[in-house]
Coordinates of C-alpha atoms and ligand atoms in Angstrom, one line a residue:
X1 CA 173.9 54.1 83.0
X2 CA 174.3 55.4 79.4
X3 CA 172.8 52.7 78.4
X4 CA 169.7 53.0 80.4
X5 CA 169.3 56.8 79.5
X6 CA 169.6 56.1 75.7
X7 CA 167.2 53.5 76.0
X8 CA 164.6 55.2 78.2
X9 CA 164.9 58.0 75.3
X10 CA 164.1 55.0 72.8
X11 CA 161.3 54.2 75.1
X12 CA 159.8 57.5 75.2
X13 CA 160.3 57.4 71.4
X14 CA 158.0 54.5 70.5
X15 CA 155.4 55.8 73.3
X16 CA 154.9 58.8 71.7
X17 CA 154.5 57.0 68.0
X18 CA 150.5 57.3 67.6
X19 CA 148.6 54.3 68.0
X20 CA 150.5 51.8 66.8
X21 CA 151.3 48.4 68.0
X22 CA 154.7 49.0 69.7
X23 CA 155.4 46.0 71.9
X24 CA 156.9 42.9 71.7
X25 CA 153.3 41.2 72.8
X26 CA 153.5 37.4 72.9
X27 CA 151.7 35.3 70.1
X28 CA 148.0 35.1 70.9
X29 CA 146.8 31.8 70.0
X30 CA 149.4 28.7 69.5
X31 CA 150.7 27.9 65.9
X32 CA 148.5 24.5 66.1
X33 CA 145.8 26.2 67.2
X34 CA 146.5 28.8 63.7
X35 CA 146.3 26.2 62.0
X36 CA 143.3 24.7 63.6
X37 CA 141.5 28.5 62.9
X38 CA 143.0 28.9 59.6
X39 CA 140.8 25.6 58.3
X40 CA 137.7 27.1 60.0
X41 CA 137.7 29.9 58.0
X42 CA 138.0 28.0 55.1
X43 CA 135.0 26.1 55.9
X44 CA 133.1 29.3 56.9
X45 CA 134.3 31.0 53.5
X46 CA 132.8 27.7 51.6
X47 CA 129.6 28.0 53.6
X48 CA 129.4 32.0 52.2
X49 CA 129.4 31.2 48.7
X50 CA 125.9 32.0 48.1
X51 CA 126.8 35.4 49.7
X52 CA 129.9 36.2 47.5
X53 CA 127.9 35.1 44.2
X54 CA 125.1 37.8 45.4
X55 CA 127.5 40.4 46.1
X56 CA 129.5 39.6 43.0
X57 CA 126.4 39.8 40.9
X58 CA 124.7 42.6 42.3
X59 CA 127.3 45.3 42.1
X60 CA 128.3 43.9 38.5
X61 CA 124.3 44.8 37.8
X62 CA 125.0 48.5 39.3
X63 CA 127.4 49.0 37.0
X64 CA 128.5 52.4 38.5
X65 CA 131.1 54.8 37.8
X66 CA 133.5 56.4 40.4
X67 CA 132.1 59.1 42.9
X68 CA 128.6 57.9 41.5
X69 CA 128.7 54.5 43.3
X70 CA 125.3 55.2 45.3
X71 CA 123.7 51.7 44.9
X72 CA 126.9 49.5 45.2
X73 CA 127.6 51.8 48.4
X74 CA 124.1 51.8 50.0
X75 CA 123.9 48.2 49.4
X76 CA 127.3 47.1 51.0
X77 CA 126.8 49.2 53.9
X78 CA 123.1 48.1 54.9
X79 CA 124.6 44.4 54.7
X80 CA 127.7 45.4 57.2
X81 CA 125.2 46.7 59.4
X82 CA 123.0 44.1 59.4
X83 CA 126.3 41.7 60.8
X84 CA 126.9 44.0 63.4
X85 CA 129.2 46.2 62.0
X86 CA 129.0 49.9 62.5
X87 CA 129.4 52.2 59.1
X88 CA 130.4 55.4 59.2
X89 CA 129.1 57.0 55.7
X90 CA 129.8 60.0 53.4
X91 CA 133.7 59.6 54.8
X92 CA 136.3 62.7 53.5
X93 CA 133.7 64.6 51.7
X94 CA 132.5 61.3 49.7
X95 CA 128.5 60.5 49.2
X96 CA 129.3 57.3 48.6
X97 CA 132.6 56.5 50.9
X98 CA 132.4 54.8 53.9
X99 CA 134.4 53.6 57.0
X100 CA 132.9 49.8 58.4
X101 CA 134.5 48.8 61.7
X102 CA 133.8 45.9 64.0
X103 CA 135.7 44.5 67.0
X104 CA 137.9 46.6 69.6
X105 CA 141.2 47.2 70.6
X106 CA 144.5 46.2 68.6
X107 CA 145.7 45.4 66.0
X108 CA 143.9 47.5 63.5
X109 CA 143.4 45.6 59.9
X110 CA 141.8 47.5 57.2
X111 CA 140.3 45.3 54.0
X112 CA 140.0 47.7 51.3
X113 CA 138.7 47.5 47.5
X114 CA 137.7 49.2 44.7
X115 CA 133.7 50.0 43.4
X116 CA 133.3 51.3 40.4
X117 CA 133.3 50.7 37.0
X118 CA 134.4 51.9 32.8
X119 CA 132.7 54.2 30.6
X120 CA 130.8 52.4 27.7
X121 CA 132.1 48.7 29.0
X122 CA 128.5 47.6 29.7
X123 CA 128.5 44.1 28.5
X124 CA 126.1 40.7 28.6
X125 CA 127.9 38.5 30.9
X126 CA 129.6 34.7 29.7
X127 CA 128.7 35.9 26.1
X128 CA 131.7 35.6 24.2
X129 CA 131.8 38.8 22.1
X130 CA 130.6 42.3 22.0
X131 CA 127.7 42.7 23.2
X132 CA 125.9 45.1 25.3
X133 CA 122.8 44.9 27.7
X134 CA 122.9 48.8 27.2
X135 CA 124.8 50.4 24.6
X136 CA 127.2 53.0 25.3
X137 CA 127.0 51.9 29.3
X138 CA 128.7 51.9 32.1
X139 CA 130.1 48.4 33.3
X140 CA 132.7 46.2 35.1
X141 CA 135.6 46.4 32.3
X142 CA 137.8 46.2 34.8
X143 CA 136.3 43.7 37.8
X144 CA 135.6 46.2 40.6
X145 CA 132.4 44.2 41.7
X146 CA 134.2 41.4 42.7
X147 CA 136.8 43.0 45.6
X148 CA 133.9 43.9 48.2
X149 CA 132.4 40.6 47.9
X150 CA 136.1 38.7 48.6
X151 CA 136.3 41.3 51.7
X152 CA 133.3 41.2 53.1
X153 CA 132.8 37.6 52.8
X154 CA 136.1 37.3 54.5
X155 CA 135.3 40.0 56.8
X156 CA 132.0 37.8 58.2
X157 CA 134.0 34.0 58.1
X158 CA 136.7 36.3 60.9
X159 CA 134.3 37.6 62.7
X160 CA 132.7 34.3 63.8
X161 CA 135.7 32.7 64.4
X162 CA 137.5 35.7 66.4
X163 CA 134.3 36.3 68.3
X164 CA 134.1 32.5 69.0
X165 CA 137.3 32.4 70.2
X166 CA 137.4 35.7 72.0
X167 CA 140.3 37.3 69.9
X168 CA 140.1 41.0 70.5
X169 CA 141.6 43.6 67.1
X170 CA 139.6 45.4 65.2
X171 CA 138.1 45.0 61.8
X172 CA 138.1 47.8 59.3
X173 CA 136.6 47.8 55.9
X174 CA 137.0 50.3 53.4
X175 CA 135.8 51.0 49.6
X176 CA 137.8 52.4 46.8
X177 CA 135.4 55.2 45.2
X178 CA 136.6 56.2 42.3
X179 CA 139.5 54.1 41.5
X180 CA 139.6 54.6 37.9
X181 CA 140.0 58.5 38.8
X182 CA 142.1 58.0 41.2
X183 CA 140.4 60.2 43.5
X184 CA 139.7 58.9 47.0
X185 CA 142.4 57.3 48.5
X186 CA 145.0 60.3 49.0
X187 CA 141.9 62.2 50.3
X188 CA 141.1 59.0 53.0
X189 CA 144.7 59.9 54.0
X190 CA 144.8 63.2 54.3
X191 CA 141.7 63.2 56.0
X192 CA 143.4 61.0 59.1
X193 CA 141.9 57.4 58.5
X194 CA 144.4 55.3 58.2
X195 CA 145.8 56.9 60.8
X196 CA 144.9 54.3 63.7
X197 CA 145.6 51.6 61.0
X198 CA 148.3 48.6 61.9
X199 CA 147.8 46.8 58.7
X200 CA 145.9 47.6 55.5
X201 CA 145.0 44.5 53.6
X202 CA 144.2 45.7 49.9
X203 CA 142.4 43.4 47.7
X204 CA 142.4 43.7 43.5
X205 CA 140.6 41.6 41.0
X206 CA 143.4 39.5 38.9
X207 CA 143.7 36.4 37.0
X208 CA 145.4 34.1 39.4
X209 CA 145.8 34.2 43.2
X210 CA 149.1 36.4 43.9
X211 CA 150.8 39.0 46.2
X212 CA 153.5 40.8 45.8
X213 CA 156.2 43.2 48.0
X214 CA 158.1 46.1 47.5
X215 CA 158.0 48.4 44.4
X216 CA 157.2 46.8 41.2
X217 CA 155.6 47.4 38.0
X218 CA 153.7 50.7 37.2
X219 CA 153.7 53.9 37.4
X220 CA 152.0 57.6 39.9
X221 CA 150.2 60.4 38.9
X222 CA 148.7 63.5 39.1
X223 CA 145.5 64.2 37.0
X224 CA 145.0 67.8 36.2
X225 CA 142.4 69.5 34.8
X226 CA 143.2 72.4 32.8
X227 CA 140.0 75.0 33.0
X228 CA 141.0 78.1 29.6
X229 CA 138.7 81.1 29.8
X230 CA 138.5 83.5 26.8
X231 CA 136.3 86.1 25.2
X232 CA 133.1 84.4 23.4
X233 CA 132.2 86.0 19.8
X234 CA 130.1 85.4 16.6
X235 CA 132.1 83.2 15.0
X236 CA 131.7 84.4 11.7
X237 CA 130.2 88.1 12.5
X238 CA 133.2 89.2 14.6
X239 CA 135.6 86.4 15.4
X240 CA 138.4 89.2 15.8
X241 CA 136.7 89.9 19.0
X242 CA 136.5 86.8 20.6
X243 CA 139.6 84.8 22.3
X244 CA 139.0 81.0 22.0
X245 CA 139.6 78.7 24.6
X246 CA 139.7 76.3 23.2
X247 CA 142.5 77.4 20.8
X248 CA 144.4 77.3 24.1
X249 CA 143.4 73.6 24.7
X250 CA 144.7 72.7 21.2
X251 CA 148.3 74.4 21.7
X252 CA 148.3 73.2 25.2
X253 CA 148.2 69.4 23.6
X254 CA 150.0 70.2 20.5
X255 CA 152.9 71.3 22.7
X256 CA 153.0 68.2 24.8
X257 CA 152.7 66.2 22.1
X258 CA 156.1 67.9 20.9
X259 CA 157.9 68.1 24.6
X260 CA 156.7 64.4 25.1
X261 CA 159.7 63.2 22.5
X262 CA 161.8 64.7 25.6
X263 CA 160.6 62.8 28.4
X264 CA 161.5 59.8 29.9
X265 CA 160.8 56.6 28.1
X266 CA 158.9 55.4 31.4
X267 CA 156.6 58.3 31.7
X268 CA 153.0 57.6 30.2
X269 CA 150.9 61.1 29.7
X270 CA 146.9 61.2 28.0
X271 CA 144.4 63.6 27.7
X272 CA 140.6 64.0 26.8
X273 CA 139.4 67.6 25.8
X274 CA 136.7 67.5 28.6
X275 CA 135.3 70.8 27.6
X276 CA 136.0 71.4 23.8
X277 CA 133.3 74.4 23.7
X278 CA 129.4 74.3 22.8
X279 CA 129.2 75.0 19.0
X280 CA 131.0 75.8 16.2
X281 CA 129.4 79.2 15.4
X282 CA 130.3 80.7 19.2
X283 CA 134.0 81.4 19.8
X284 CA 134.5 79.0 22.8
X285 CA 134.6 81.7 25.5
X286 CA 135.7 78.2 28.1
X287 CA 137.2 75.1 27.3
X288 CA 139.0 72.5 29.4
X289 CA 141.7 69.6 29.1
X290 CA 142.3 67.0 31.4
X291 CA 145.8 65.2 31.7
X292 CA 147.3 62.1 33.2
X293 CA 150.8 62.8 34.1
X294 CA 151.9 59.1 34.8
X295 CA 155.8 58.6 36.4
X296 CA 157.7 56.0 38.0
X297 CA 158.6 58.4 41.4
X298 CA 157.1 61.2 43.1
X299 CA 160.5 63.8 41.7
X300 CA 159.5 62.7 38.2
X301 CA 155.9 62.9 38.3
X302 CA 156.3 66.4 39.5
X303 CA 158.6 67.1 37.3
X304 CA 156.0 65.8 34.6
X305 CA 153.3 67.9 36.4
X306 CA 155.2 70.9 36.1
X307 CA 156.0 71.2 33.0
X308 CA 152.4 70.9 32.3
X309 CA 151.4 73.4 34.4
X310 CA 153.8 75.8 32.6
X311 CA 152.5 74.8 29.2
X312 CA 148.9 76.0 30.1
X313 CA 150.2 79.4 30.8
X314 CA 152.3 79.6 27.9
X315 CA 148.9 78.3 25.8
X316 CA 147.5 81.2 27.9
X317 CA 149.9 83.7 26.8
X318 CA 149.8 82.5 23.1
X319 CA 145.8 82.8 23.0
X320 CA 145.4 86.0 25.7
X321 CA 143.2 84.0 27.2
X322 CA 143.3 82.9 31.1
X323 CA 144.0 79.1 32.8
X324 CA 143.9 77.4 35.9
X325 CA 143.9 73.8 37.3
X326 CA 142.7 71.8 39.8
X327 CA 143.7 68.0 41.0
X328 CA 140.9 65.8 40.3
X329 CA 143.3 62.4 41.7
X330 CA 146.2 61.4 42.7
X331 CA 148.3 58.3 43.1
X332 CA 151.6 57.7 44.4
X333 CA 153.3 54.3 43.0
X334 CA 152.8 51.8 44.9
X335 CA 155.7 49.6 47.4
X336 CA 154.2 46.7 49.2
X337 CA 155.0 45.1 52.7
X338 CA 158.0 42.7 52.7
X339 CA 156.8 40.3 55.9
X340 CA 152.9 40.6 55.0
X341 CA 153.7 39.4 51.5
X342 CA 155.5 36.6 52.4
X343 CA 152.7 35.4 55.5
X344 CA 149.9 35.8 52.6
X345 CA 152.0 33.9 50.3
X346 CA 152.1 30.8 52.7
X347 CA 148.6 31.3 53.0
X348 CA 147.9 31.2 48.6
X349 CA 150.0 28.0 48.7
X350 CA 147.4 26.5 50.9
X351 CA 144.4 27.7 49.5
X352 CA 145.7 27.3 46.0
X353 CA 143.9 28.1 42.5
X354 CA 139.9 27.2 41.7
X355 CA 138.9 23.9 40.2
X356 CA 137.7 25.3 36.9
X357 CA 135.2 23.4 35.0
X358 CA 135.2 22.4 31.0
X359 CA 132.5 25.7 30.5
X360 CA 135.0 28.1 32.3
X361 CA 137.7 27.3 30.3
X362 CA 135.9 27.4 26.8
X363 CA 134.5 30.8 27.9
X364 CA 138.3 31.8 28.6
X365 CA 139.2 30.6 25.8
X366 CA 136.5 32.2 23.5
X367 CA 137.4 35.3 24.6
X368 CA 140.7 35.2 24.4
X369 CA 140.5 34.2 20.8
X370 CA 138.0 36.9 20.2
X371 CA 140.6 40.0 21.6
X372 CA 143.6 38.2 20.0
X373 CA 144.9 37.0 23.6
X374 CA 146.9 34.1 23.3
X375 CA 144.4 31.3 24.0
X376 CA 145.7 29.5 27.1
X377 CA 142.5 29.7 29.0
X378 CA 143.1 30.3 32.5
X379 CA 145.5 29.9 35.2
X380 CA 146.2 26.2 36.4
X381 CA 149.6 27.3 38.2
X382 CA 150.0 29.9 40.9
X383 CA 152.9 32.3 40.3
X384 CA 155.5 32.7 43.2
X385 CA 156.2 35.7 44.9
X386 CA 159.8 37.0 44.0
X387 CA 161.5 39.9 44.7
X388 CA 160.7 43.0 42.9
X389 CA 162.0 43.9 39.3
X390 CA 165.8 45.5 39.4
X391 CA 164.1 47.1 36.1
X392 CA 160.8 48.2 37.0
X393 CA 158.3 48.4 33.9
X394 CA 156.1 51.3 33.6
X395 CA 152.3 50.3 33.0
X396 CA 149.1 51.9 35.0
X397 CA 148.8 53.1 38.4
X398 CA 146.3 53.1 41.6
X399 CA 145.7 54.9 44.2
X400 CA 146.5 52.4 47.4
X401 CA 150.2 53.7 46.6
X402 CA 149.2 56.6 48.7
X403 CA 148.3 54.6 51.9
X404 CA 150.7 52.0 51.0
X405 CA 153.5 55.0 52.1
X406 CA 151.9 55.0 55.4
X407 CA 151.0 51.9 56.3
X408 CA 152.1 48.5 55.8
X409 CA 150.0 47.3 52.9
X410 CA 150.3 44.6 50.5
X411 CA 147.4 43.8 47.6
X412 CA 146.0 40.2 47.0
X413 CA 145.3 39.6 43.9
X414 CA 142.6 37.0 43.3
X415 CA 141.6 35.2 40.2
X416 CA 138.1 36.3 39.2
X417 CA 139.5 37.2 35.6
X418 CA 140.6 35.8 32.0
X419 CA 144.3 36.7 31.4
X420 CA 145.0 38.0 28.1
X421 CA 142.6 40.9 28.1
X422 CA 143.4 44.2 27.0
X423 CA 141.9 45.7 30.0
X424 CA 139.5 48.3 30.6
X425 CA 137.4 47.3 27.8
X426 CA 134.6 45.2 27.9
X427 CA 135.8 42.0 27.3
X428 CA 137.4 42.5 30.5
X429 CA 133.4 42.1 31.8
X430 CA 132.2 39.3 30.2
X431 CA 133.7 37.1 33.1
X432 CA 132.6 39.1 35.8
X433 CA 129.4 38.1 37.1
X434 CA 129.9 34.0 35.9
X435 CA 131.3 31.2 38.5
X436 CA 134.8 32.1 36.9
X437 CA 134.7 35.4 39.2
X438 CA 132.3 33.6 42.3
X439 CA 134.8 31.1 42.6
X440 CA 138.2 33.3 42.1
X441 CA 136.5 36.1 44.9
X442 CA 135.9 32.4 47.3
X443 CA 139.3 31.7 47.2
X444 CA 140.7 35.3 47.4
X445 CA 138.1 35.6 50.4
X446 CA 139.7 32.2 52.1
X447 CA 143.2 34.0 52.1
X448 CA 142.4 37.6 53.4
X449 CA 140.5 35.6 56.1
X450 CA 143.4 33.7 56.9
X451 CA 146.1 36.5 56.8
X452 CA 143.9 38.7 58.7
X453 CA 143.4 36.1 61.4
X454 CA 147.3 35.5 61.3
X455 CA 148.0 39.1 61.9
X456 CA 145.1 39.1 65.0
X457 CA 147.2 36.3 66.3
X458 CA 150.7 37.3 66.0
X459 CA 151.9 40.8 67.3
X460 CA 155.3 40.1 65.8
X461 CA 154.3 40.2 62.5
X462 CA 152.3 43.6 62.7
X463 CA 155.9 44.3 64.5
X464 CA 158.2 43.0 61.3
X465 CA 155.9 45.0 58.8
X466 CA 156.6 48.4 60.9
X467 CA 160.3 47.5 61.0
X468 CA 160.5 46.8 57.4
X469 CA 158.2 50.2 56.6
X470 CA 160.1 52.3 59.2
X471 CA 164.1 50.8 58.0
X472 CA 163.6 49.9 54.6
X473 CA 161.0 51.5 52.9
X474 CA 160.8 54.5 54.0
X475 CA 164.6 55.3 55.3
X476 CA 165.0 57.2 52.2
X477 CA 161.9 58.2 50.4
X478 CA 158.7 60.0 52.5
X479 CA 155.5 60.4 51.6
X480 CA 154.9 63.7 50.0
X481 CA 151.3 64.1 49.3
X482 CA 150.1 66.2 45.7
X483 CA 146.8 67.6 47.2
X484 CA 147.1 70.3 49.7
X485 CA 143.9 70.8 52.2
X486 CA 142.6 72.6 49.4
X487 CA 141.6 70.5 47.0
X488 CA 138.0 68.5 47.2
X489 CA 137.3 65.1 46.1
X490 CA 136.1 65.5 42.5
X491 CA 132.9 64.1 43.4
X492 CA 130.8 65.8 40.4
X493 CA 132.4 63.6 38.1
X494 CA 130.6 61.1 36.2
X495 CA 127.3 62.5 37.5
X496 CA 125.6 63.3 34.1
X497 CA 126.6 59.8 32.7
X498 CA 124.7 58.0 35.7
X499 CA 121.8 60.0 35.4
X500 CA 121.8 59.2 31.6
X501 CA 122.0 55.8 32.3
X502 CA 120.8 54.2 35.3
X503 CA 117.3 54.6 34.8
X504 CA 117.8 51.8 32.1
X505 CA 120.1 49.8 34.2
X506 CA 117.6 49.6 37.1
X507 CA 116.1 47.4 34.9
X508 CA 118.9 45.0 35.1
X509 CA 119.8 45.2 38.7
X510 CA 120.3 41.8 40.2
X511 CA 117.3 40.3 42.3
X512 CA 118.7 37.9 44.3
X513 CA 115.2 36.4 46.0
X514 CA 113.7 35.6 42.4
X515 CA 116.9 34.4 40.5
X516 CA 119.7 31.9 41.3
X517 CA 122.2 34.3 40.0
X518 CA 122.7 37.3 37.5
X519 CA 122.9 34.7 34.5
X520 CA 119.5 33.3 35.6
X521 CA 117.8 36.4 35.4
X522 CA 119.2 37.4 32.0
X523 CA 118.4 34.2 30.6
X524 CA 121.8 33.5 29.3
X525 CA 123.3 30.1 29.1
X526 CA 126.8 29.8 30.3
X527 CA 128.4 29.9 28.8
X528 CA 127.5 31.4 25.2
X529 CA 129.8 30.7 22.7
X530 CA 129.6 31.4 18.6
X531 CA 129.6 27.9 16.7
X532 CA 131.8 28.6 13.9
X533 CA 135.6 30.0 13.6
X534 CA 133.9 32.5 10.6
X535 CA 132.2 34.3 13.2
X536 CA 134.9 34.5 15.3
X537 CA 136.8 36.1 12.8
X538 CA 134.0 39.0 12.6
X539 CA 134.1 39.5 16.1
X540 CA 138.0 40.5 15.3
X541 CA 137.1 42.7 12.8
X542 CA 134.1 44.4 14.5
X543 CA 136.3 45.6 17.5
Ligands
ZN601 ZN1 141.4 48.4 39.2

């Protein structure tokens, strides 16, 4: 009788838990006939590689940076739509974010990925050194035109099989504006979309084909913008009379700079002045510093965040001038799903790395040698999912930590990248619109494909990645969000750079019905390589 009382309370319990696959359904299709599926993808993902190479190319030629991702955006969405997806735009206060779904009823699987690009990384792809197609550009320094291509391509090779084989779920897919600010994806969850989600498939350019579970490498943050106001004067006629903002701005950083011998060894803090005044002879009546405060956990990157909210007042005090701050991203660090890691892994082993050809690897190479990588081309041997570090490594951050504490995620990385790069710099480009990143996004597409279809198929796994979320990753540690209601997506950023620029790239932008690919219609043999180790060693010396 007990029993049944404390198990009709359980029962209520997981009713009332919104939206989420609760019971223990029975597998939907057979393990043979998985398997059976899991090759048809494949075959449908080969017969999309003229796709992925268009998508790949096109948003490299875009080149846009975060919140300003209007052509990648417009162009991803008109081809959802035309397969029959339906695209919600302008999602959480975003121009360029959108919310693609396709299917009905559950599970829910989001693919998500990031868009945008690096200031100045604009760079000629498959030509081994520096060089522009626009100086000072944006560009791809990091790889972000190749995720959508692997997820959408992916997206279409499901969608014929499940509708073929009258598997019901639903299909979400989601962009990552403004990664490199860090400044969607906590506003995607505050604003309620993930939650309906069962399980978010994240996707991340990389330079082999890998997954990975639970905490790991790398570090959260808060940016923070740091807005000083003061008293403009002549700056020679009656500088007594004004109050310099920017005075406060270079205490502000002179005093982190001192407090930072006093922090953590794991904590990683930078700043750019982004308002340093107008011009020397006016007494900066504003100025304005914007910080990275990067942590391994949320208490520390608060702690972090604090302090530097107290040392802007204190540069307040010292210059009588007045400060505020707003959030302009956010990220929490990141833990990955335990069971989702593992299913995807299985599904890496089978898919396995790209056959690269003699060209790929002397490109690798050349570029490697030309950033002072060690020269070991790239991967021939998948890495192996492990458990996490006891010692976690501090390093860089992204934002899919914040829906990755609330709901089971995991990110595939897929090889569409040199190793050895320094990252975010252009040489990080130079592979990114070359068969080295059309065949890396083919095979990460042939593995979100497959996992997605396994997780369609088997309601026990959505089931295992709740339990491990509910029991293990969050039993101690909840989400705790660093934007309130308040705060708007920073969606003027980057504007005036865009505006500068894109004129000139227009010119560039990939044409898909006149050109085989992005190389073809810049003329540029693949790959291009210096001929002698004398120039090489200029290239060094010119970074
Ligand atoms: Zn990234």
């Amino acid at each position: 009788m007990r029993h049944d009382a404390r198990f009709s309370v359980l029962l209520i319990a997981v009713l009332l838990l919104p939206g989420r696959v609760t019971a223990q359904e029975k597998q939907r299709v057979s393990d043979k006939q998985l398997q059976k599926l899991s090759d048809d993808l494949v075959t449908e993902v080969e017969s999309l590689q003229k796709l992925t190479q268009v998508m790949v190319d096109k948003i490299f030629s875009f080149s846009e940076l975060g919140f300003q991702e209007i052509e990648t955006s417009k162009y991803l969405v008109g081809l959802l739509r035309q397969n029959g997806f339906e695209v919600k735009e302008g999602i959480a206060g975003m121009p360029t974010a959108w919310w693609a779904t396709w299917g009905s009823g559950k599970p829910v699987i989001a693919f998500g990925s990031d868009i945008d690009g690096i200031p100045k990384s604009n760079q000629k792809p498959a030509v081994a050194w520096h060089e522009a197609l626009i100086e000072g550009a944006p560009g791809h320094g990091e790889g972000h035109n190749s995720g959508q291509a692997v997820n959408v391509t992916a997206a279409l090779a499901l969608k014929k099989v499940m509708e073929r084989e009258g598997i019901p779920g639903t299909l979400v897919l989601w962009p990552g504006v403004a990664e490199e600010l860090v400044g969607a994806k906590a506003w995607f969850v505050r604003d309620g979309y993930f939650k309906d989600v069962d399980i978010v498939l994240f996707t991340h350019v990389g330079n082999n084909l890998g997954v990975s579970w639970g905490g790991g490498d790398g570090t959260g943050l808060v940016s923070t913008e740091f807005l000083f106001e003061g008293e403009s004067a002549h700056g020679a006629g009656a500088p007594w009379r004004g109050r310099s903002a920017l005075d406060a701005v270079e205490l502000m950083d002179v005093g982190w700079n001192f407090r930072r011998e006093h922090l953590r060894p794991l904590q990683r803090s930078h700043y750019v002045i982004s308002d340093g005044g107008d011009q020397p002879n006016v007494v900066p009546q504003n100025a304005a510093v914007w910080y990275y405060f990067r942590e391994m956990d949320y208490d520390n990157i608060k702690r972090n965040y604090d302090i530097g909210v107290k040392m802007s007042e204190a540069a307040a005090m010292m210059t009588d001038t007045k400060v505020t701050h707003r959030i302009l991203g956010t990220a929490w660090p990141r833990h990955f799903s335990k069971p989702v890691a593992e299913a995807m892994q299985r599904n890496i082993e089978k898919v396995g790395l790209p056959t690269w050809t003699a060209e790929d690897q002397m490109l690798a190479r050349a570029v490697q040698r030309v950033v002072g990588g060690d020269t070991t081309g790239l991967a021939m041997k998948l890495v192996r999912v492990g458990s996490p570090p006891e010692q976690p490594q501090s390093g860089g951050s992204d934002d899919i930590g914040d829906i990755s504490w609330n709901v089971p995620t995991v990110t595939l990385r897929f090889p569409s990248n040199i190793p050895e790069l320094p990252g975010h710099n252009w040489s990080n480009a130079i592979a990114m619109a070359t068969p080295i990143a059309h065949k890396g996004a083919t095979a990460g597409a042939k593995v979100m494909a497959m996992s997605a279809l396994e997780l369609f198929a088997k309601p026990a796994l959505v089931q295992q990645a709740w339990d491990y979320f509910r029991n293990v990753q969050t039993k101690d540690q909840h989400y705790i969000p660093f934007i309130t209601a308040n705060d708007p997506p920073a969606t003027w950023l980057n504007k005036d750079i865009m505006e500068r620029f894109r004129s000139e790239l227009r010119k560039y932008y990939y044409d898909e019905t006149r050109f085989g690919s992005l190389l073809e219609q810049l003329g540029i043999t693949y790959p291009t390589l210096r001929k002698t180790a004398t120039s090489d060693a200029n290239d060094r010396t010119s970074r």
